[in-house]
Amino acid sequence: MLTGKNILLGISGGIAAYKTPHLVRLLKKSGADVQVLATESALQFVSELTLATVSGRPVLTDIFTADGNGHDNARTMHITLGEWADAFVIAPTTANTLARLAAGLCDDMLSLCFLTLRPGKPVLIAPAMDGHMYDSPSVQRNLSVLAAQGCRIMEPESGSLASGQCGLGRMPEPESIIEKLMQLLEPPAESPLKGRTMIVTAGPTREKLDDVRFLSNYSSGKMGFAIAADAARRGANVHLVTGPVNLQTPPGVERIDVESAAEMLEAARPFFDNCDLFIGAAAVADYRPETPVEGKIKKNDAEMEIRLVRNPDILATFATSRKLGQLAVGFALETAGGIDYARKKLVEKQLDLVAFNVYDGRTSGFEVDTNALTLLGRDGNITELPLLSKEKAAGKLIDAIEPLLQRR
Ligand code: CTP
């Protein structure tokens, strides 16, 4: 139930807006008070009078005409609403509204209240649009920006779309949105991670050849950042040591930027003694050029050979020197059929858990937003997870780590 909860419902202009009067009715029936913030385009799809009637409050759209609604303090109403709300649901969220929220624009009541909402209050975003639009890099980038800020994104459902085509893009049914909202508003069961300290390594490392060139890999850092974000949400103190990536720091996470494997080890080492958990999600270069050249290597007619030497293994350094009670978790990226290699890494690096993922260059591995993990435990337990967004995969990995922490 949502008894006594104050909900801001943002509605943007897509065909799925026709479902929102029903959503408002269900929210009210669950005991919530609902303030509708509709964009002008939303009101092309659903009537203001309908929304005002079912919500029992005037619909707010424009910033400057938001008076005349019987509000005492119309000029600061966006601030009052930001304080008043227990949660902000935006359904449907169009590509345009996503872009405006990701950019921090605030030219209507919906986008303005998104900025005044008090920190920590859940934001639930239900994108709905044509499947090709949803898959476009711009929409996916904006979704990642909002997810990194802590917004919860409800994946659109598959089915027939307004275009007549079939595909991903439909807004989830109002019942599912309410169920998700209830979960977000429920006081979370206390996680065993609460108050624990952890180190997460993420991203690639760069190993210098000379002052302008390096060896590296395609890691985007998304998996490590998703893990750090999830653990911080569960109350852990997270030290995120990352190679060069183009990602925002998740809320509540302490981030340390490094370049090389050696720097990553030195940045993580001070936290070794006092951490409860180390998760190695970085794609650390196993080798580095033996002697990086000062300045720039100049070409000549001869072939060139570069001698590479082994880098320290950061995860193994931690795992093999840790104190009783500290957990070590790693990743093993292999090509198909490589589960035995993953098992070997679990044993050789003395890990408690290894997340095996298959590199296929499309759905799993580097630079993509999804991952299919198989979790191998030291106790022989194997959990095969389906293909999930990296955020969801991170949540499942942390779910699997929690009982291990509890046992200690
Ligand atoms: N790792 C690390 N330091 C290294 C190398 C790897 O901390 N120098 C960590 C990674 O963060 C990851 C795991 O170890 O958790 C991966 O192990 P690794 O044996 O390096 O895997 P691959 O690089 O895939 O090894 P290989 O190329 O031998 O398959």
PDB file of N, CA, C and O in Angstrom, residues 42-79:
ATOM      1  N   ALA A  42       2.051  16.128 -23.443  1.00  0.00           N
ATOM      2  CA  ALA A  42       1.252  15.077 -22.804  1.00  0.00           C
ATOM      3  C   ALA A  42      -0.231  15.413 -22.919  1.00  0.00           C
ATOM      4  O   ALA A  42      -1.065  14.526 -23.129  1.00  0.00           O
ATOM      5  N   LEU A  43      -0.526  16.718 -22.806  1.00  0.00           N
ATOM      6  CA  LEU A  43      -1.937  17.111 -22.823  1.00  0.00           C
ATOM      7  C   LEU A  43      -2.556  17.054 -24.224  1.00  0.00           C
ATOM      8  O   LEU A  43      -3.742  17.260 -24.395  1.00  0.00           O
ATOM      9  N   GLN A  44      -1.721  16.729 -25.219  1.00  0.00           N
ATOM     10  CA  GLN A  44      -2.261  16.417 -26.554  1.00  0.00           C
ATOM     11  C   GLN A  44      -2.841  15.004 -26.560  1.00  0.00           C
ATOM     12  O   GLN A  44      -3.631  14.646 -27.407  1.00  0.00           O
ATOM     13  N   PHE A  45      -2.366  14.186 -25.631  1.00  0.00           N
ATOM     14  CA  PHE A  45      -2.750  12.762 -25.635  1.00  0.00           C
ATOM     15  C   PHE A  45      -3.774  12.426 -24.563  1.00  0.00           C
ATOM     16  O   PHE A  45      -4.461  11.431 -24.650  1.00  0.00           O
ATOM     17  N   VAL A  46      -3.813  13.243 -23.507  1.00  0.00           N
ATOM     18  CA  VAL A  46      -4.723  12.934 -22.407  1.00  0.00           C
ATOM     19  C   VAL A  46      -5.244  14.262 -21.864  1.00  0.00           C
ATOM     20  O   VAL A  46      -4.511  15.249 -21.813  1.00  0.00           O
ATOM     21  N   SER A  47      -6.529  14.267 -21.471  1.00  0.00           N
ATOM     22  CA  SER A  47      -7.103  15.575 -21.137  1.00  0.00           C
ATOM     23  C   SER A  47      -6.734  16.019 -19.725  1.00  0.00           C
ATOM     24  O   SER A  47      -6.683  15.222 -18.781  1.00  0.00           O
ATOM     25  N   GLU A  48      -6.481  17.311 -19.626  1.00  0.00           N
ATOM     26  CA  GLU A  48      -6.133  17.930 -18.348  1.00  0.00           C
ATOM     27  C   GLU A  48      -7.279  17.739 -17.350  1.00  0.00           C
ATOM     28  O   GLU A  48      -7.061  17.429 -16.176  1.00  0.00           O
ATOM     29  N   LEU A  49      -8.495  17.887 -17.873  1.00  0.00           N
ATOM     30  CA  LEU A  49      -9.665  17.773 -16.992  1.00  0.00           C
ATOM     31  C   LEU A  49      -9.754  16.361 -16.406  1.00  0.00           C
ATOM     32  O   LEU A  49     -10.039  16.184 -15.215  1.00  0.00           O
ATOM     33  N   THR A  50      -9.485  15.361 -17.239  1.00  0.00           N
ATOM     34  CA  THR A  50      -9.529  13.975 -16.738  1.00  0.00           C
ATOM     35  C   THR A  50      -8.510  13.783 -15.625  1.00  0.00           C
ATOM     36  O   THR A  50      -8.821  13.253 -14.550  1.00  0.00           O
ATOM     37  N   LEU A  51      -7.277  14.243 -15.884  1.00  0.00           N
ATOM     38  CA  LEU A  51      -6.208  14.047 -14.888  1.00  0.00           C
ATOM     39  C   LEU A  51      -6.492  14.823 -13.603  1.00  0.00           C
ATOM     40  O   LEU A  51      -6.258  14.315 -12.500  1.00  0.00           O
ATOM     41  N   ALA A  52      -7.000  16.051 -13.754  1.00  0.00           N
ATOM     42  CA  ALA A  52      -7.304  16.860 -12.569  1.00  0.00           C
ATOM     43  C   ALA A  52      -8.429  16.193 -11.775  1.00  0.00           C
ATOM     44  O   ALA A  52      -8.408  16.154 -10.538  1.00  0.00           O
ATOM     45  N   THR A  53      -9.394  15.638 -12.476  1.00  0.00           N
ATOM     46  CA  THR A  53     -10.535  15.024 -11.784  1.00  0.00           C
ATOM     47  C   THR A  53     -10.101  13.767 -11.033  1.00  0.00           C
ATOM     48  O   THR A  53     -10.417  13.610  -9.851  1.00  0.00           O
ATOM     49  N   VAL A  54      -9.351  12.892 -11.704  1.00  0.00           N
ATOM     50  CA  VAL A  54      -8.981  11.644 -11.016  1.00  0.00           C
ATOM     51  C   VAL A  54      -7.965  11.883  -9.901  1.00  0.00           C
ATOM     52  O   VAL A  54      -7.950  11.164  -8.901  1.00  0.00           O
ATOM     53  N   SER A  55      -7.091  12.906 -10.078  1.00  0.00           N
ATOM     54  CA  SER A  55      -6.082  13.134  -9.031  1.00  0.00           C
ATOM     55  C   SER A  55      -6.624  14.015  -7.911  1.00  0.00           C
ATOM     56  O   SER A  55      -6.096  14.021  -6.802  1.00  0.00           O
ATOM     57  N   GLY A  56      -7.668  14.793  -8.237  1.00  0.00           N
ATOM     58  CA  GLY A  56      -8.224  15.699  -7.232  1.00  0.00           C
ATOM     59  C   GLY A  56      -7.333  16.917  -7.021  1.00  0.00           C
ATOM     60  O   GLY A  56      -7.463  17.627  -6.015  1.00  0.00           O
ATOM     61  N   ARG A  57      -6.438  17.188  -7.932  1.00  0.00           N
ATOM     62  CA  ARG A  57      -5.560  18.357  -7.854  1.00  0.00           C
ATOM     63  C   ARG A  57      -5.394  18.947  -9.251  1.00  0.00           C
ATOM     64  O   ARG A  57      -5.388  18.188 -10.223  1.00  0.00           O
ATOM     65  N   PRO A  58      -5.184  20.259  -9.320  1.00  0.00           N
ATOM     66  CA  PRO A  58      -4.947  20.834 -10.644  1.00  0.00           C
ATOM     67  C   PRO A  58      -3.680  20.253 -11.269  1.00  0.00           C
ATOM     68  O   PRO A  58      -2.717  19.962 -10.552  1.00  0.00           O
ATOM     69  N   VAL A  59      -3.702  20.079 -12.568  1.00  0.00           N
ATOM     70  CA  VAL A  59      -2.520  19.572 -13.270  1.00  0.00           C
ATOM     71  C   VAL A  59      -1.553  20.738 -13.462  1.00  0.00           C
ATOM     72  O   VAL A  59      -1.963  21.830 -13.837  1.00  0.00           O
ATOM     73  N   LEU A  60      -0.268  20.525 -13.204  1.00  0.00           N
ATOM     74  CA  LEU A  60       0.718  21.598 -13.372  1.00  0.00           C
ATOM     75  C   LEU A  60       1.548  21.325 -14.618  1.00  0.00           C
ATOM     76  O   LEU A  60       2.024  20.203 -14.823  1.00  0.00           O
ATOM     77  N   THR A  61       1.709  22.353 -15.443  1.00  0.00           N
ATOM     78  CA  THR A  61       2.445  22.182 -16.702  1.00  0.00           C
ATOM     79  C   THR A  61       3.525  23.253 -16.824  1.00  0.00           C
ATOM     80  O   THR A  61       4.710  22.991 -16.775  1.00  0.00           O
ATOM     81  N   ASP A  62       3.058  24.487 -16.966  1.00  0.00           N
ATOM     82  CA  ASP A  62       3.968  25.592 -17.229  1.00  0.00           C
ATOM     83  C   ASP A  62       4.435  26.205 -15.915  1.00  0.00           C
ATOM     84  O   ASP A  62       3.680  26.275 -14.954  1.00  0.00           O
ATOM     85  N   ILE A  63       5.686  26.653 -15.901  1.00  0.00           N
ATOM     86  CA  ILE A  63       6.220  27.222 -14.662  1.00  0.00           C
ATOM     87  C   ILE A  63       5.514  28.527 -14.312  1.00  0.00           C
ATOM     88  O   ILE A  63       5.208  28.792 -13.158  1.00  0.00           O
ATOM     89  N   PHE A  64       5.229  29.331 -15.333  1.00  0.00           N
ATOM     90  CA  PHE A  64       4.766  30.696 -15.047  1.00  0.00           C
ATOM     91  C   PHE A  64       3.260  30.800 -14.876  1.00  0.00           C
ATOM     92  O   PHE A  64       2.770  31.768 -14.345  1.00  0.00           O
ATOM     93  N   THR A  65       2.537  29.787 -15.331  1.00  0.00           N
ATOM     94  CA  THR A  65       1.093  29.847 -15.100  1.00  0.00           C
ATOM     95  C   THR A  65       0.700  28.873 -13.996  1.00  0.00           C
ATOM     96  O   THR A  65      -0.441  28.500 -13.851  1.00  0.00           O
ATOM     97  N   ALA A  66       1.687  28.461 -13.224  1.00  0.00           N
ATOM     98  CA  ALA A  66       1.393  27.485 -12.174  1.00  0.00           C
ATOM     99  C   ALA A  66       0.722  28.140 -10.975  1.00  0.00           C
ATOM    100  O   ALA A  66       0.510  27.500  -9.968  1.00  0.00           O
ATOM    101  N   ASP A  67       0.411  29.439 -11.058  1.00  0.00           N
ATOM    102  CA  ASP A  67      -0.420  30.017 -10.001  1.00  0.00           C
ATOM    103  C   ASP A  67      -1.869  29.808 -10.428  1.00  0.00           C
ATOM    104  O   ASP A  67      -2.139  29.046 -11.348  1.00  0.00           O
ATOM    105  N   GLY A  68      -2.798  30.444  -9.759  1.00  0.00           N
ATOM    106  CA  GLY A  68      -4.189  30.255 -10.148  1.00  0.00           C
ATOM    107  C   GLY A  68      -4.650  28.857  -9.818  1.00  0.00           C
ATOM    108  O   GLY A  68      -5.719  28.422 -10.207  1.00  0.00           O
ATOM    109  N   ASN A  69      -3.813  28.104  -9.094  1.00  0.00           N
ATOM    110  CA  ASN A  69      -4.210  26.754  -8.709  1.00  0.00           C
ATOM    111  C   ASN A  69      -4.560  26.722  -7.234  1.00  0.00           C
ATOM    112  O   ASN A  69      -4.509  25.675  -6.605  1.00  0.00           O
ATOM    113  N   GLY A  70      -4.825  27.873  -6.712  1.00  0.00           N
ATOM    114  CA  GLY A  70      -5.205  27.930  -5.304  1.00  0.00           C
ATOM    115  C   GLY A  70      -4.008  27.719  -4.393  1.00  0.00           C
ATOM    116  O   GLY A  70      -4.150  27.543  -3.189  1.00  0.00           O
ATOM    117  N   HIS A  71      -2.819  27.763  -4.950  1.00  0.00           N
ATOM    118  CA  HIS A  71      -1.638  27.542  -4.125  1.00  0.00           C
ATOM    119  C   HIS A  71      -1.229  28.850  -3.493  1.00  0.00           C
ATOM    120  O   HIS A  71      -1.211  29.881  -4.144  1.00  0.00           O
ATOM    121  N   ASP A  72      -0.874  28.801  -2.188  1.00  0.00           N
ATOM    122  CA  ASP A  72      -0.549  30.030  -1.469  1.00  0.00           C
ATOM    123  C   ASP A  72       0.709  30.682  -2.016  1.00  0.00           C
ATOM    124  O   ASP A  72       0.847  31.875  -2.069  1.00  0.00           O
ATOM    125  N   ASN A  73       1.635  29.839  -2.399  1.00  0.00           N
ATOM    126  CA  ASN A  73       2.951  30.358  -2.703  1.00  0.00           C
ATOM    127  C   ASN A  73       3.395  29.866  -4.075  1.00  0.00           C
ATOM    128  O   ASN A  73       4.341  29.111  -4.221  1.00  0.00           O
ATOM    129  N   ALA A  74       2.630  30.349  -5.085  1.00  0.00           N
ATOM    130  CA  ALA A  74       2.803  29.782  -6.412  1.00  0.00           C
ATOM    131  C   ALA A  74       4.225  29.906  -6.936  1.00  0.00           C
ATOM    132  O   ALA A  74       4.708  29.032  -7.628  1.00  0.00           O
ATOM    133  N   ARG A  75       4.909  31.006  -6.585  1.00  0.00           N
ATOM    134  CA  ARG A  75       6.223  31.227  -7.180  1.00  0.00           C
ATOM    135  C   ARG A  75       7.262  30.211  -6.703  1.00  0.00           C
ATOM    136  O   ARG A  75       8.243  29.957  -7.357  1.00  0.00           O
ATOM    137  N   THR A  76       7.037  29.658  -5.534  1.00  0.00           N
ATOM    138  CA  THR A  76       8.013  28.688  -5.035  1.00  0.00           C
ATOM    139  C   THR A  76       7.401  27.283  -4.945  1.00  0.00           C
ATOM    140  O   THR A  76       7.896  26.436  -4.229  1.00  0.00           O
ATOM    141  N   MET A  77       6.344  27.101  -5.735  1.00  0.00           N
ATOM    142  CA  MET A  77       5.642  25.820  -5.619  1.00  0.00           C
ATOM    143  C   MET A  77       6.534  24.636  -5.984  1.00  0.00           C
ATOM    144  O   MET A  77       6.430  23.557  -5.404  1.00  0.00           O
ATOM    145  N   HIS A  78       7.450  24.848  -6.941  1.00  0.00           N
ATOM    146  CA  HIS A  78       8.337  23.740  -7.339  1.00  0.00           C
ATOM    147  C   HIS A  78       9.188  23.286  -6.151  1.00  0.00           C
ATOM    148  O   HIS A  78       9.479  22.106  -6.011  1.00  0.00           O
ATOM    149  N   ILE A  79       9.541  24.261  -5.301  1.00  0.00           N
ATOM    150  CA  ILE A  79      10.367  23.903  -4.133  1.00  0.00           C
ATOM    151  C   ILE A  79       9.509  23.148  -3.115  1.00  0.00           C
ATOM    152  O   ILE A  79       9.907  22.109  -2.584  1.00  0.00           O
TER     153      ILE A  79
END
